[in-house]
CSV table of C-alpha atoms in Angstrom, one decimal:
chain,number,residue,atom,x,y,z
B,1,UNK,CA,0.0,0.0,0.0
B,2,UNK,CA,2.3,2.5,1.0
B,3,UNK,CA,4.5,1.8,-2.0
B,4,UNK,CA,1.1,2.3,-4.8
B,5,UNK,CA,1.2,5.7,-2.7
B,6,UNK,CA,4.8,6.7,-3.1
B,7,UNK,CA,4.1,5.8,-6.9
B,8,UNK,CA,1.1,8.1,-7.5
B,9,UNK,CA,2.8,10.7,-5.4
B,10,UNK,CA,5.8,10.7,-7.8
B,11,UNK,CA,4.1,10.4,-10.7
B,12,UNK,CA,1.6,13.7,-9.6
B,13,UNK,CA,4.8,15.3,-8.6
B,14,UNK,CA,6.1,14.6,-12.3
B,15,UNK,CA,2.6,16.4,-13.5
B,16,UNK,CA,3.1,18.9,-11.1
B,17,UNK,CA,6.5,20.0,-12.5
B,18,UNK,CA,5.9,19.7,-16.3
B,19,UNK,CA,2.3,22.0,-15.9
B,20,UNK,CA,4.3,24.3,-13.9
B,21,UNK,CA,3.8,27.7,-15.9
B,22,UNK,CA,1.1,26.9,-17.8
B,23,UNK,CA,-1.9,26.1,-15.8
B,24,UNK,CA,-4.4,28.3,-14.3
B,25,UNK,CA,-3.4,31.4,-16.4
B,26,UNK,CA,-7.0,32.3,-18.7
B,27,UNK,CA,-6.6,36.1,-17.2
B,28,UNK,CA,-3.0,36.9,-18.5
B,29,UNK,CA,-3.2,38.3,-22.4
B,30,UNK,CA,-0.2,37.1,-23.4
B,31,UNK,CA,-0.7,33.2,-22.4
B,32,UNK,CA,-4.5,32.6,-22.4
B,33,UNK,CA,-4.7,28.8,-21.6
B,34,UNK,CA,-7.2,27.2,-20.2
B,35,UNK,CA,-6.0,23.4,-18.7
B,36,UNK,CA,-8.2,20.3,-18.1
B,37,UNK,CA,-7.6,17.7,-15.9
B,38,UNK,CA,-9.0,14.1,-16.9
B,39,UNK,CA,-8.5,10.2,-16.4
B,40,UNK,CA,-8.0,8.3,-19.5
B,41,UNK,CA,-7.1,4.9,-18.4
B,42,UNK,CA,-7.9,1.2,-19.8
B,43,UNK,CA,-11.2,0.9,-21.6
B,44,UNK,CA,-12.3,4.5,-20.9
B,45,UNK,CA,-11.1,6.8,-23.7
B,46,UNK,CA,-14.4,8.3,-25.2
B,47,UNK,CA,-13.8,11.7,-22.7
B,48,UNK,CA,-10.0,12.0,-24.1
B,49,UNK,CA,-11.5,11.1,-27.8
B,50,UNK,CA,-13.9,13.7,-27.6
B,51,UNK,CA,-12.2,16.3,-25.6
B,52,UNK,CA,-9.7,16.6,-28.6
B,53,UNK,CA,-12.3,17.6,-30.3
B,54,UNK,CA,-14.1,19.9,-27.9
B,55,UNK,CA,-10.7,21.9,-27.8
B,56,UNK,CA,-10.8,22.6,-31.2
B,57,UNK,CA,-14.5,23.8,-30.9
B,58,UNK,CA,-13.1,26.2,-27.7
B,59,UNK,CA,-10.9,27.6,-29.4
B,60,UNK,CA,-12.9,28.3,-33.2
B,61,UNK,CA,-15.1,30.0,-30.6
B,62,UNK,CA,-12.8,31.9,-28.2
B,63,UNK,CA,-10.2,33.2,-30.3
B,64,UNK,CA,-6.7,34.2,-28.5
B,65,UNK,CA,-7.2,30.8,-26.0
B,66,UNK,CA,-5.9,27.4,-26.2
B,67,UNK,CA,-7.3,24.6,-24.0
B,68,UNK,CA,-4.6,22.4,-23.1
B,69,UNK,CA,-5.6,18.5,-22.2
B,70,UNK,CA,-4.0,16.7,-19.3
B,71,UNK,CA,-5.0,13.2,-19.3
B,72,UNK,CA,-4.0,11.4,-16.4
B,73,UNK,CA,-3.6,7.8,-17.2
B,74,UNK,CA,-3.8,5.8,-14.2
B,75,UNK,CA,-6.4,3.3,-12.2
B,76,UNK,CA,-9.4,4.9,-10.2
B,77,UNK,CA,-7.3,5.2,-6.9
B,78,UNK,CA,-4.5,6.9,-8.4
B,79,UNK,CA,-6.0,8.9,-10.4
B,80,UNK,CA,-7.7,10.6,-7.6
B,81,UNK,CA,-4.5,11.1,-5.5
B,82,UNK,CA,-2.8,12.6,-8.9
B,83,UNK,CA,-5.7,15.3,-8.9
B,84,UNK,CA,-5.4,16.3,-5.4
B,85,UNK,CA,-2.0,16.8,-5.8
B,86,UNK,CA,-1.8,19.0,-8.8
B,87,UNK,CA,-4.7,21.2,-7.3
B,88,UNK,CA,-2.5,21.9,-3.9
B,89,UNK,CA,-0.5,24.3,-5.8
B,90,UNK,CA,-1.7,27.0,-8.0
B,91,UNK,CA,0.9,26.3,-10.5
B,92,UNK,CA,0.1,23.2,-11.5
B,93,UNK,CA,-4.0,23.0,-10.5
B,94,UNK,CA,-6.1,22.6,-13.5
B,95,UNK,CA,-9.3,25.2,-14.8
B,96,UNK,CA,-11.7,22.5,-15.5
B,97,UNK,CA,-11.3,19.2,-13.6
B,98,UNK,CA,-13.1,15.5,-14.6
B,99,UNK,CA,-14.3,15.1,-10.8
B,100,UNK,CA,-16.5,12.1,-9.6
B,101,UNK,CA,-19.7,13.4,-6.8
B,102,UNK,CA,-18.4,11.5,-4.2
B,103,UNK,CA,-15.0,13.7,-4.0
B,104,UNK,CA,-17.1,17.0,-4.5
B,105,UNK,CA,-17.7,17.8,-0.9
B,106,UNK,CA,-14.3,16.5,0.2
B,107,UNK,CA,-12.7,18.6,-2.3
B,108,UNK,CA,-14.9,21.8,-1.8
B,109,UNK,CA,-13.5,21.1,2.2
B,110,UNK,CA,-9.9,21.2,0.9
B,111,UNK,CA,-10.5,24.3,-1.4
B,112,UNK,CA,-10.1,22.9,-4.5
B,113,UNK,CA,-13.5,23.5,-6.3
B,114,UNK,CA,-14.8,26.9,-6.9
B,115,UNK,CA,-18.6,27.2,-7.3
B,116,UNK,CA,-20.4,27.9,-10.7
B,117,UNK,CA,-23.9,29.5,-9.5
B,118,UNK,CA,-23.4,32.9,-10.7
B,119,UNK,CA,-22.8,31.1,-14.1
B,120,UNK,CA,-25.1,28.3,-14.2
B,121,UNK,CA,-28.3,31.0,-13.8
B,122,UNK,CA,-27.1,32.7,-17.2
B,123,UNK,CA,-26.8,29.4,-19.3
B,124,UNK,CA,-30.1,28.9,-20.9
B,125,UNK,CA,-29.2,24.7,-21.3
B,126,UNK,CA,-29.2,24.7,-17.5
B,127,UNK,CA,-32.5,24.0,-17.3
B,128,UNK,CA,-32.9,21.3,-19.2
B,129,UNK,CA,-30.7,19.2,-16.7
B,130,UNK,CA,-33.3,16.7,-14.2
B,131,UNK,CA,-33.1,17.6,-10.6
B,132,UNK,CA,-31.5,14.9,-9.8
B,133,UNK,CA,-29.0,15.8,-11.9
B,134,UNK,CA,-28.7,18.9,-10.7
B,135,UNK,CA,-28.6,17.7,-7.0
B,136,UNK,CA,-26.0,15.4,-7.6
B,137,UNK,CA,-23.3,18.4,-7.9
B,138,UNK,CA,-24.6,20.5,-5.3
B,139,UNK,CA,-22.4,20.5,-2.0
B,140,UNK,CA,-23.4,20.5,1.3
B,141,UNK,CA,-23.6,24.4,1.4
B,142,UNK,CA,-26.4,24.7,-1.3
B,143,UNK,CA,-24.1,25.6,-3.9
B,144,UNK,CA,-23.5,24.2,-7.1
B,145,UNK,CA,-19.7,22.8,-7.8
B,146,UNK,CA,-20.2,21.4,-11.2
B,147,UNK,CA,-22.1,19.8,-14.2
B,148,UNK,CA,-23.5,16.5,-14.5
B,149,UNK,CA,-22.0,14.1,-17.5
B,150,UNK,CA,-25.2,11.9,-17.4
B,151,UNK,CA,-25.6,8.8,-14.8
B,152,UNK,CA,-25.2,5.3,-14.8
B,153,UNK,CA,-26.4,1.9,-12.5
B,154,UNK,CA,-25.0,-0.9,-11.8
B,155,UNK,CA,-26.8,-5.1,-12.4
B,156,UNK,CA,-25.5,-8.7,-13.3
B,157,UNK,CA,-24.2,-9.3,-17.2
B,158,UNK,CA,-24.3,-12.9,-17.6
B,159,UNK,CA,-23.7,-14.9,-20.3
B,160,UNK,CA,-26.0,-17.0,-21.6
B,161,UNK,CA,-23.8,-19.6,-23.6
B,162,UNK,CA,-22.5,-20.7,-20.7
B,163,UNK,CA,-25.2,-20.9,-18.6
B,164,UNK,CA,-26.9,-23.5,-21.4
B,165,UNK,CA,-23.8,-25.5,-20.8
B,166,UNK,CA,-24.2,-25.3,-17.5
B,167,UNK,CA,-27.6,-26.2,-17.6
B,168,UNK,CA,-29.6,-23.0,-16.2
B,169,UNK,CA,-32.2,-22.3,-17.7
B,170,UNK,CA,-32.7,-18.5,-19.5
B,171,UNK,CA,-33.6,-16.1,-19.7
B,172,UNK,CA,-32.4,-15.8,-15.4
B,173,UNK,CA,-33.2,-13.8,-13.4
B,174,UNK,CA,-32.0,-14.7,-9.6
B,175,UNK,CA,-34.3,-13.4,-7.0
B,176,UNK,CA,-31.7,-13.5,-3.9
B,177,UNK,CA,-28.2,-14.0,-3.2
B,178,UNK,CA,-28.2,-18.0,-3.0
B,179,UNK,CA,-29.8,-17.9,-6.4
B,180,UNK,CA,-26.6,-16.1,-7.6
B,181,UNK,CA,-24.5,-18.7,-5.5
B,182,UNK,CA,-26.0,-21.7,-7.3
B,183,UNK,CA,-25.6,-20.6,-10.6
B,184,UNK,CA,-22.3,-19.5,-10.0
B,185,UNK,CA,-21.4,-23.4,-8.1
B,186,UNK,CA,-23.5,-24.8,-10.6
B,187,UNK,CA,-21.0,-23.2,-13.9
B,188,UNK,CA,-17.8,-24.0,-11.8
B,189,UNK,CA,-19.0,-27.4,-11.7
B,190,UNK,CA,-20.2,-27.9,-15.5
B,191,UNK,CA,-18.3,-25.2,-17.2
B,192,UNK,CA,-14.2,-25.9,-16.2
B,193,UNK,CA,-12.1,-22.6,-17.2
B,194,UNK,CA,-14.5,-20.2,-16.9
B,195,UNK,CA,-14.9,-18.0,-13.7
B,196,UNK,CA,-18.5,-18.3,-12.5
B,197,UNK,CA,-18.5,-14.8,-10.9
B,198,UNK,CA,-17.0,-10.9,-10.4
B,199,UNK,CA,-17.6,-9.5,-7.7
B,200,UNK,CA,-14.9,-6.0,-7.2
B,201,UNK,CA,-13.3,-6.5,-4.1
B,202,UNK,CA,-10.5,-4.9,-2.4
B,203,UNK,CA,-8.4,-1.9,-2.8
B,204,UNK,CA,-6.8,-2.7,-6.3
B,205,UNK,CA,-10.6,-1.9,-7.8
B,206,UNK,CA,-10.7,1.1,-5.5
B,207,UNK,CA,-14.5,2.7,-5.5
B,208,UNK,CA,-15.5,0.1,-8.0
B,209,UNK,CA,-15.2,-2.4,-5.2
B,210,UNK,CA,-16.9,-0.4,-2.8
B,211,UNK,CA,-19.8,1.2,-5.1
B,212,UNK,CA,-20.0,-2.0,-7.6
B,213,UNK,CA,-19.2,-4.4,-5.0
B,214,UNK,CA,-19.9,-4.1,-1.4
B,215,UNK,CA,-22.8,-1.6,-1.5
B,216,UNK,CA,-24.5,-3.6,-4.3
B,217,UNK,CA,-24.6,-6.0,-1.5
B,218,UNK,CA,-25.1,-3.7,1.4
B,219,UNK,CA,-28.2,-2.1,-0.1
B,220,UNK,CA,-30.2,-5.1,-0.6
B,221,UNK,CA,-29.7,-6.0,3.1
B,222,UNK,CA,-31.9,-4.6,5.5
B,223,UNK,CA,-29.3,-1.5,6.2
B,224,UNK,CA,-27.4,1.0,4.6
B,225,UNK,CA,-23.8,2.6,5.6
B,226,UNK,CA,-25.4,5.8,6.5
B,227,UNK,CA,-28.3,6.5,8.4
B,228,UNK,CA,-29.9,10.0,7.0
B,229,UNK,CA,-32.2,10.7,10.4
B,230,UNK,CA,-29.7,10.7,12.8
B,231,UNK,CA,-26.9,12.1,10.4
B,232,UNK,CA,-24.4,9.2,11.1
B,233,UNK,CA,-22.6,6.1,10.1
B,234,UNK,CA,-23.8,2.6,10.4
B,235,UNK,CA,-20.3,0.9,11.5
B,236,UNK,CA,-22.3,-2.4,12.7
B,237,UNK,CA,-25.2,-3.7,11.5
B,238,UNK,CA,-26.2,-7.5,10.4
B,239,UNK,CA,-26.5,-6.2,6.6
B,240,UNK,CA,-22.8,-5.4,7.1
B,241,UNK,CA,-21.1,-8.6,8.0
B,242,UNK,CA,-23.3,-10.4,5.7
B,243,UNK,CA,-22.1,-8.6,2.6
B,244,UNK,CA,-18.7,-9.7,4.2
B,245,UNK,CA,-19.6,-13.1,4.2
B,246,UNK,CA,-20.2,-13.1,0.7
B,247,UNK,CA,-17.1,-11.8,-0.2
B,248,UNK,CA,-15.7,-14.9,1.7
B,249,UNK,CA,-18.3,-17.1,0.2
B,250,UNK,CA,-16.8,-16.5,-3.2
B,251,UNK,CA,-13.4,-16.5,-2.7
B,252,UNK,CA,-13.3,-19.3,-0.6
B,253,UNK,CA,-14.8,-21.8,-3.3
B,254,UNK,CA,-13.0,-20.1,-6.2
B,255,UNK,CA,-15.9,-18.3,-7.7
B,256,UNK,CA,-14.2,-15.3,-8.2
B,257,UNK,CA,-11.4,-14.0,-9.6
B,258,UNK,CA,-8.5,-15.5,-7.7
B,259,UNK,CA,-7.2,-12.6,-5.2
B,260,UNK,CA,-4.5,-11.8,-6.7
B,261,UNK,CA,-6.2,-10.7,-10.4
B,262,UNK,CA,-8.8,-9.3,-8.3
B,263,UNK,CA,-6.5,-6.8,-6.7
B,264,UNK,CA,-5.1,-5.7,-9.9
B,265,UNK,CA,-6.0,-2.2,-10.4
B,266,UNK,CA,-6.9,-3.3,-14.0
B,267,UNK,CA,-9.5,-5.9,-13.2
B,268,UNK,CA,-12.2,-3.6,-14.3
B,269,UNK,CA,-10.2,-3.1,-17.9
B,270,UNK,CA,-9.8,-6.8,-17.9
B,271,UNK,CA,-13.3,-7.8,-17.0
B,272,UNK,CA,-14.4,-5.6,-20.3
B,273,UNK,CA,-11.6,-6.6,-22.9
B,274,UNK,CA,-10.8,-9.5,-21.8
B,275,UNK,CA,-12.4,-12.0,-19.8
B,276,UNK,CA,-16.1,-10.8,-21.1
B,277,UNK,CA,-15.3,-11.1,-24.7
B,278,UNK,CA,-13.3,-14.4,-24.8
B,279,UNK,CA,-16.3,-16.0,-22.6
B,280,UNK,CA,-14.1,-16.9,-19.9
B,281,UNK,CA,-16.7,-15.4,-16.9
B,282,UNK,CA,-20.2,-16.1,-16.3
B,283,UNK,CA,-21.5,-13.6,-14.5
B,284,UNK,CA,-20.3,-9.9,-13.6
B,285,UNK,CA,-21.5,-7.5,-11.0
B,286,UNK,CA,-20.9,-4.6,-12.5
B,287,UNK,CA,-21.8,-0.8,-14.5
B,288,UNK,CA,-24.4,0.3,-16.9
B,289,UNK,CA,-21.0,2.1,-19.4
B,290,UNK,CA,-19.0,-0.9,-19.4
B,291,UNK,CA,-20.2,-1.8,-22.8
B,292,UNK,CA,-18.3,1.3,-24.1
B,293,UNK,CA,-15.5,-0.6,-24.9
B,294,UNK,CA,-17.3,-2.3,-27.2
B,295,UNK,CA,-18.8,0.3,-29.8
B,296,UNK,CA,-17.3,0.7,-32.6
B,297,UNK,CA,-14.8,3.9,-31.2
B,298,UNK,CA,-14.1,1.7,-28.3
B,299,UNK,CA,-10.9,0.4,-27.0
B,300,UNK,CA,-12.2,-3.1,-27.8
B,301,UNK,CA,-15.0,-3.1,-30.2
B,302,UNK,CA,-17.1,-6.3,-30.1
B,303,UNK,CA,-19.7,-6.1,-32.3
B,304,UNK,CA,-21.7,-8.9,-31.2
B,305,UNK,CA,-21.6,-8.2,-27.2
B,306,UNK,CA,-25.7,-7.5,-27.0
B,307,UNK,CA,-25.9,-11.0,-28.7
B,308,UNK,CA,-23.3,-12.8,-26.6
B,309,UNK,CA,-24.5,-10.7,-23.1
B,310,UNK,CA,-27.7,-10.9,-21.5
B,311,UNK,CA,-28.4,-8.7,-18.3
B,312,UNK,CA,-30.6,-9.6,-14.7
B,313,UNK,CA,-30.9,-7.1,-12.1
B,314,UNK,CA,-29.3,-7.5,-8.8
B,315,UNK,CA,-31.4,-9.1,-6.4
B,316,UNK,CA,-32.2,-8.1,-2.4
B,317,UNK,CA,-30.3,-10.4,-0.1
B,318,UNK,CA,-33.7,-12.9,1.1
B,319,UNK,CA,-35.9,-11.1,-2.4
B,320,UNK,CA,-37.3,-8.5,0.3
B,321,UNK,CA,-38.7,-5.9,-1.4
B,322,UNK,CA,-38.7,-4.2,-3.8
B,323,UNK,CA,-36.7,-7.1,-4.8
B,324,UNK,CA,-34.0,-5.5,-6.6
B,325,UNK,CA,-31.2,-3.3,-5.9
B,326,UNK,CA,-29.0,-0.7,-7.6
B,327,UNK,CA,-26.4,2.1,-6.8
B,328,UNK,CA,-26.1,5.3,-9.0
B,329,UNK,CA,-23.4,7.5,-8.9
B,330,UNK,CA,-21.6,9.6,-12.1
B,331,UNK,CA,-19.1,12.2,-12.6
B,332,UNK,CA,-18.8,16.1,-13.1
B,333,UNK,CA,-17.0,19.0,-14.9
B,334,UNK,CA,-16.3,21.6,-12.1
B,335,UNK,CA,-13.6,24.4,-12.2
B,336,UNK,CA,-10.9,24.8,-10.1
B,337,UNK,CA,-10.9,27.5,-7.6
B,338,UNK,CA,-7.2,28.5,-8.4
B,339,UNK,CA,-8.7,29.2,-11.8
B,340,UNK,CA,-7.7,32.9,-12.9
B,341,UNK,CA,-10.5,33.5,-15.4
B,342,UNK,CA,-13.2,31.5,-14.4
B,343,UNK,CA,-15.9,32.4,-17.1
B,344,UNK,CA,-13.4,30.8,-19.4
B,345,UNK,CA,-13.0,27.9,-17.5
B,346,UNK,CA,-16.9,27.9,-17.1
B,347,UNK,CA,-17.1,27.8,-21.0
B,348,UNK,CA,-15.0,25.2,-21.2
B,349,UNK,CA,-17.1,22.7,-19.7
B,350,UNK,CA,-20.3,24.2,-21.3
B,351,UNK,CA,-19.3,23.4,-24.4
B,352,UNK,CA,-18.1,19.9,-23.4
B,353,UNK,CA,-21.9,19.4,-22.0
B,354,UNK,CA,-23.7,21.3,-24.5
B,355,UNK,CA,-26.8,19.5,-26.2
B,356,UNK,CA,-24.7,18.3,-29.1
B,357,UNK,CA,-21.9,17.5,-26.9
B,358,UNK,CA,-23.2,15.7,-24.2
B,359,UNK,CA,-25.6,13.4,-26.9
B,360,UNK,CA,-22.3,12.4,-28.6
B,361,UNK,CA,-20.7,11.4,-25.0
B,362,UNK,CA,-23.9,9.7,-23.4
B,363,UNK,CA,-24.0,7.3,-26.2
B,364,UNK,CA,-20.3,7.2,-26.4
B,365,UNK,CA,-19.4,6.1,-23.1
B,366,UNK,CA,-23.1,4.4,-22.4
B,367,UNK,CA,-24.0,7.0,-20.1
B,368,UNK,CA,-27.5,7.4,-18.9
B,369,UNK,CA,-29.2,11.0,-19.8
B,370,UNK,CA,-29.5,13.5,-17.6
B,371,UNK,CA,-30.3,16.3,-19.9
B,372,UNK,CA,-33.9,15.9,-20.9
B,373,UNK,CA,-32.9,17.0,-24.4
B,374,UNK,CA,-30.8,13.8,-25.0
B,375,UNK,CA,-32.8,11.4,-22.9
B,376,UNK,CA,-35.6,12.0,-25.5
B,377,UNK,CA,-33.7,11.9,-28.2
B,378,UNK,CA,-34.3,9.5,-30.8
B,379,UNK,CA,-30.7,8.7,-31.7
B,380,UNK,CA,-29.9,8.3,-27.7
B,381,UNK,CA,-33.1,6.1,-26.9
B,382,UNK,CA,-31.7,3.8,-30.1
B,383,UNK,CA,-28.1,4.0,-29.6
B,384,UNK,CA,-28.2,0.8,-26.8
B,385,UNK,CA,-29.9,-2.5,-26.8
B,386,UNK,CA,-29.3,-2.1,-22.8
B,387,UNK,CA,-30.6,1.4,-22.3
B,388,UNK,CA,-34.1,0.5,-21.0
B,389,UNK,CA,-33.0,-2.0,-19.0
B,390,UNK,CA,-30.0,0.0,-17.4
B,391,UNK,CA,-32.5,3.0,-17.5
B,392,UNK,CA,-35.5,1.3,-15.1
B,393,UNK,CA,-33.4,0.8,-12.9
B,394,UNK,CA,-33.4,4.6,-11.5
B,395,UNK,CA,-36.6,3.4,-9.9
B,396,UNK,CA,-34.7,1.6,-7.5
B,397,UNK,CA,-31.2,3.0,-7.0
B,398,UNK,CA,-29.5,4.3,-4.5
B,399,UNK,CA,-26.9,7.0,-4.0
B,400,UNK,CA,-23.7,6.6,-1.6
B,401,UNK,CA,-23.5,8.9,1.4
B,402,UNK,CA,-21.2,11.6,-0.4
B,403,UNK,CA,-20.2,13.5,2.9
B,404,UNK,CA,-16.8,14.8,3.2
B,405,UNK,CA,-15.3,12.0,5.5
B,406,UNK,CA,-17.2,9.1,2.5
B,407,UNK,CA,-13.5,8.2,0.7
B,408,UNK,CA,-12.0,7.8,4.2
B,409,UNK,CA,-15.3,5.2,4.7
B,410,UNK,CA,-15.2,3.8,1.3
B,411,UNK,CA,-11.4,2.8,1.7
B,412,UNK,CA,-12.2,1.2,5.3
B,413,UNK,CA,-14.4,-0.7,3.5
B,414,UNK,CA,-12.2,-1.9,0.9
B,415,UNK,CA,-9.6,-2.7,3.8
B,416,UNK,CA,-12.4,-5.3,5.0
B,417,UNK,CA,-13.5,-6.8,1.7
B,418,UNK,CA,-9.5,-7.3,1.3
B,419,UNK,CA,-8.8,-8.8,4.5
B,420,UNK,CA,-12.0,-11.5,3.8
B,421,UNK,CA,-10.7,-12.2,0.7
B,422,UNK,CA,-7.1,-12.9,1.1
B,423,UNK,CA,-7.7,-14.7,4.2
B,424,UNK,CA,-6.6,-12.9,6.4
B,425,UNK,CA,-9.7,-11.7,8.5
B,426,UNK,CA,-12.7,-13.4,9.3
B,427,UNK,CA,-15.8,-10.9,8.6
B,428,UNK,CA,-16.6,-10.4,12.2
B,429,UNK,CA,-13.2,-9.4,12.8
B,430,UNK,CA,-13.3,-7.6,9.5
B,431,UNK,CA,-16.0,-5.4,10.3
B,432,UNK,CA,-14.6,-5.1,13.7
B,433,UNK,CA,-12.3,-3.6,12.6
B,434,UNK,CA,-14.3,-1.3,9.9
B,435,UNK,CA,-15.8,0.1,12.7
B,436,UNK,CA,-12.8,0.8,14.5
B,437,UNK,CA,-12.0,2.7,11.5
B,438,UNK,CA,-14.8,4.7,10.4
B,439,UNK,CA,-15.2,5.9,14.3
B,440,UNK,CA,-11.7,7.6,14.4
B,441,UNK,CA,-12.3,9.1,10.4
B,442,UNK,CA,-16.0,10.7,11.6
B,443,UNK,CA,-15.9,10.6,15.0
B,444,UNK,CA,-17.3,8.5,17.6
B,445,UNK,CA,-20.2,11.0,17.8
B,446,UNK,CA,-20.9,10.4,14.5
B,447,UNK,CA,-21.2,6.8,13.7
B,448,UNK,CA,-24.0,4.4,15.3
B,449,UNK,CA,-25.1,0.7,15.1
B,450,UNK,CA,-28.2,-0.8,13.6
B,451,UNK,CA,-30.0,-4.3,14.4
């Protein structure tokens, strides 16, 4: 751990000295730049492919500024660390950042983000944004830190090949977590060299394991990680260890990945272009946008994926109601409060996530709409054999607590799924020691336990 984080503290420092001079500087005359901070990183390149040619819209429209891209190529994790280190020093912070709404409030605490209100009420397309949408980037102070890129959610891709070999029966649909056990016993059983089941675990997959993983588990218990009445965090509850248990569960019998390709920070790259395409796993917990590797502009374009993938919604642990489960989260384009000239900064990203724009990128990277504009749009709603089916499921999602002191929860939480997984922990001890955790990160006055 502590040598991934003298890595990604190099490498930032590496940014950090070749941006030197020409970040935040839209106000000087004679170097009018505006910068933009982004992860490009295994099977997610539509932002970096279209950003290319965003600048070039920019800067037909804005003559006298260039918009200079800063992809940052590294795994989930990293890639957060790398962007709070450029933005601790005005020199090297970016004007426009690529920011996901679970870091806003943390980085609006650390002074990175600037707010966009005084903007937003003069740009005629913000009202065609859902409130939801617009909810998503406000802060904790009621203002309003950035703009919604669409949306996504989160079920089971399975493939039904395999499951005929297998002998399951499809269409499936499971209806609790054993369900999802047998099948998954069932293929290991009938179907050698295929792995029956991904699950993202530990802290190689970073939020993935947490948001894609644990709370897709978590949220079909009978409890949640935060309790919104009394303002604090659930660091015990039944819900808890049992979403533990079936991290074990899998691991133990070799359902899942084996630990060690689990905790490579490019599972989730692997899962898409590799393991998915070449049939080698069954069934895969996992996002709404991971078929964006497969369009044609893709980093692994795969024609016949609807054909070869079929897709089930996540069951409730016992099939309580309303049955299914989902988690929704998405990411932003905020501006950075070293920013100079922050109209130009603000103009940046509005043409990113104008109308034209954001249609191009939704269908791009599978996002789901959050501009009612695109949503109804006709080359949107048949751009996806998966759209509806991704798309119900904002009936039933959820949304993760995005409180300052979340990542410090969300990595205790990975700590715990790793621990299970390798071995090393048994979940009682495991979420023992979760609690332990999230008590000194928010505060023994601030976390609670639920029966």
């Amino acid at each position: 751990m502590r040598n991934r984080i003298v890595l990604a503290a190099l490498s930032a420092l590496a940014i950090t000295a070749a941006t030197a001079g020409c970040g935040s500087s839209g106000g000087d005359a004679k170097n009018k730049t505006v910068t933009i901070a982004y992860q490009k990183f295994g099977a997610f390149i539509q932002l970096d492919q279209q950003l290319k040619d965003v600048k070039k819209q920019y800067e037909a429209a804005h003559p006298g500024y260039t918009v200079n891209l800063q992809p940052i190529e590294a795994a989930e994790n990293d890639y957060y660390t790398k962007l709070s280190l450029m933005n601790r020093s005005p020199k090297s912070a970016p004007d426009v950042m690529y920011e996901d709404t679970f870091l806003v409030n943390t980085d609006i605490q650390a002074g990175f983000l600037a707010p966009i209100d005084d903007y937003l009420k003069d740009w005629p397309d913000w009202s065609q944004f859902t409130d939801s949408a617009k909810s998503a980037a406000k802060a904790q102070d009621g203002k309003t830190y950035g703009v919604p890129m669409g949306t996504d959610t989160r079920a089971l891709w399975y493939n039904p090949a395999l499951f005929k070999k297998a002998g399951i029966p499809v269409p499936w649909q499971p209806t609790n977590w054993n369900d999802i056990l047998t099948a998954a016993r069932t293929i290991k059983q009938k179907v050698p060299g295929v792995t029956p089941l991904n699950v993202y675990s530990g802290k190689g997959a970073g939020e993935g394991a947490t948001m894609q993983g644990f709370e897709m588990l978590l949220y079909g218990t009978k409890n949640t990680l935060y309790d919104d009445a009394s303002k604090k965090w659930i660091v015990s509850s039944p819900g808890f260890t049992d979403s533990l248990n079936f991290v074990k569960t899998i691991f133990d019998e070799k359902l899942a990945p084996s630990p060690q390709d689990a905790l490579d920070p490019n599972i989730a790259t692997r899962v898409a272009t590799e393991l998915l395409p070449q049939n080698k796993l069954a069934i895969d917990l996992d996002g709404s946008w991971i078929n964006q590797a497969w369009v044609a502009s893709g980093q692994k374009p795969w024609p016949q994926w609807s054909k070869v993938l079929a897709t089930a919604a996540m069951p409730t642990q016992n099939g309580e109601a309303p049955g299914k489960v989902s988690m929704s989260g998405g990411w932003v384009l905020s501006v950075g409060s070293h920013t100079k000239d922050k109209k130009a900064a603000f103009d940046l990203v509005t043409t990113m996530l104008n109308r034209e724009n954001t249609l191009k990128y939704d269908i791009g990277a599978s996002q789901i709409a959050e501009r009612n504009d695109v949503a109804n749009d006709p080359q949107y709603l048949n751009s996806n054999p998966t759209l509806k089916f991704f798309t119900d499921l904002v009936q039933v999602t959820k949304f993760r607590p995005a409180y300052p002191v979340y990542p410090q929860i969300s990595d205790a939480v990975q700590v715990a799924m790793e621990s299970v997984m390798t071995g090393q922990a048994q979940p009682d001890a495991a979420a023992k020691t979760f609690a332990d955790q999230a008590k000194t990160a928010a505060g023994g006055d601030k976390v609670m336990t639920a029966q």
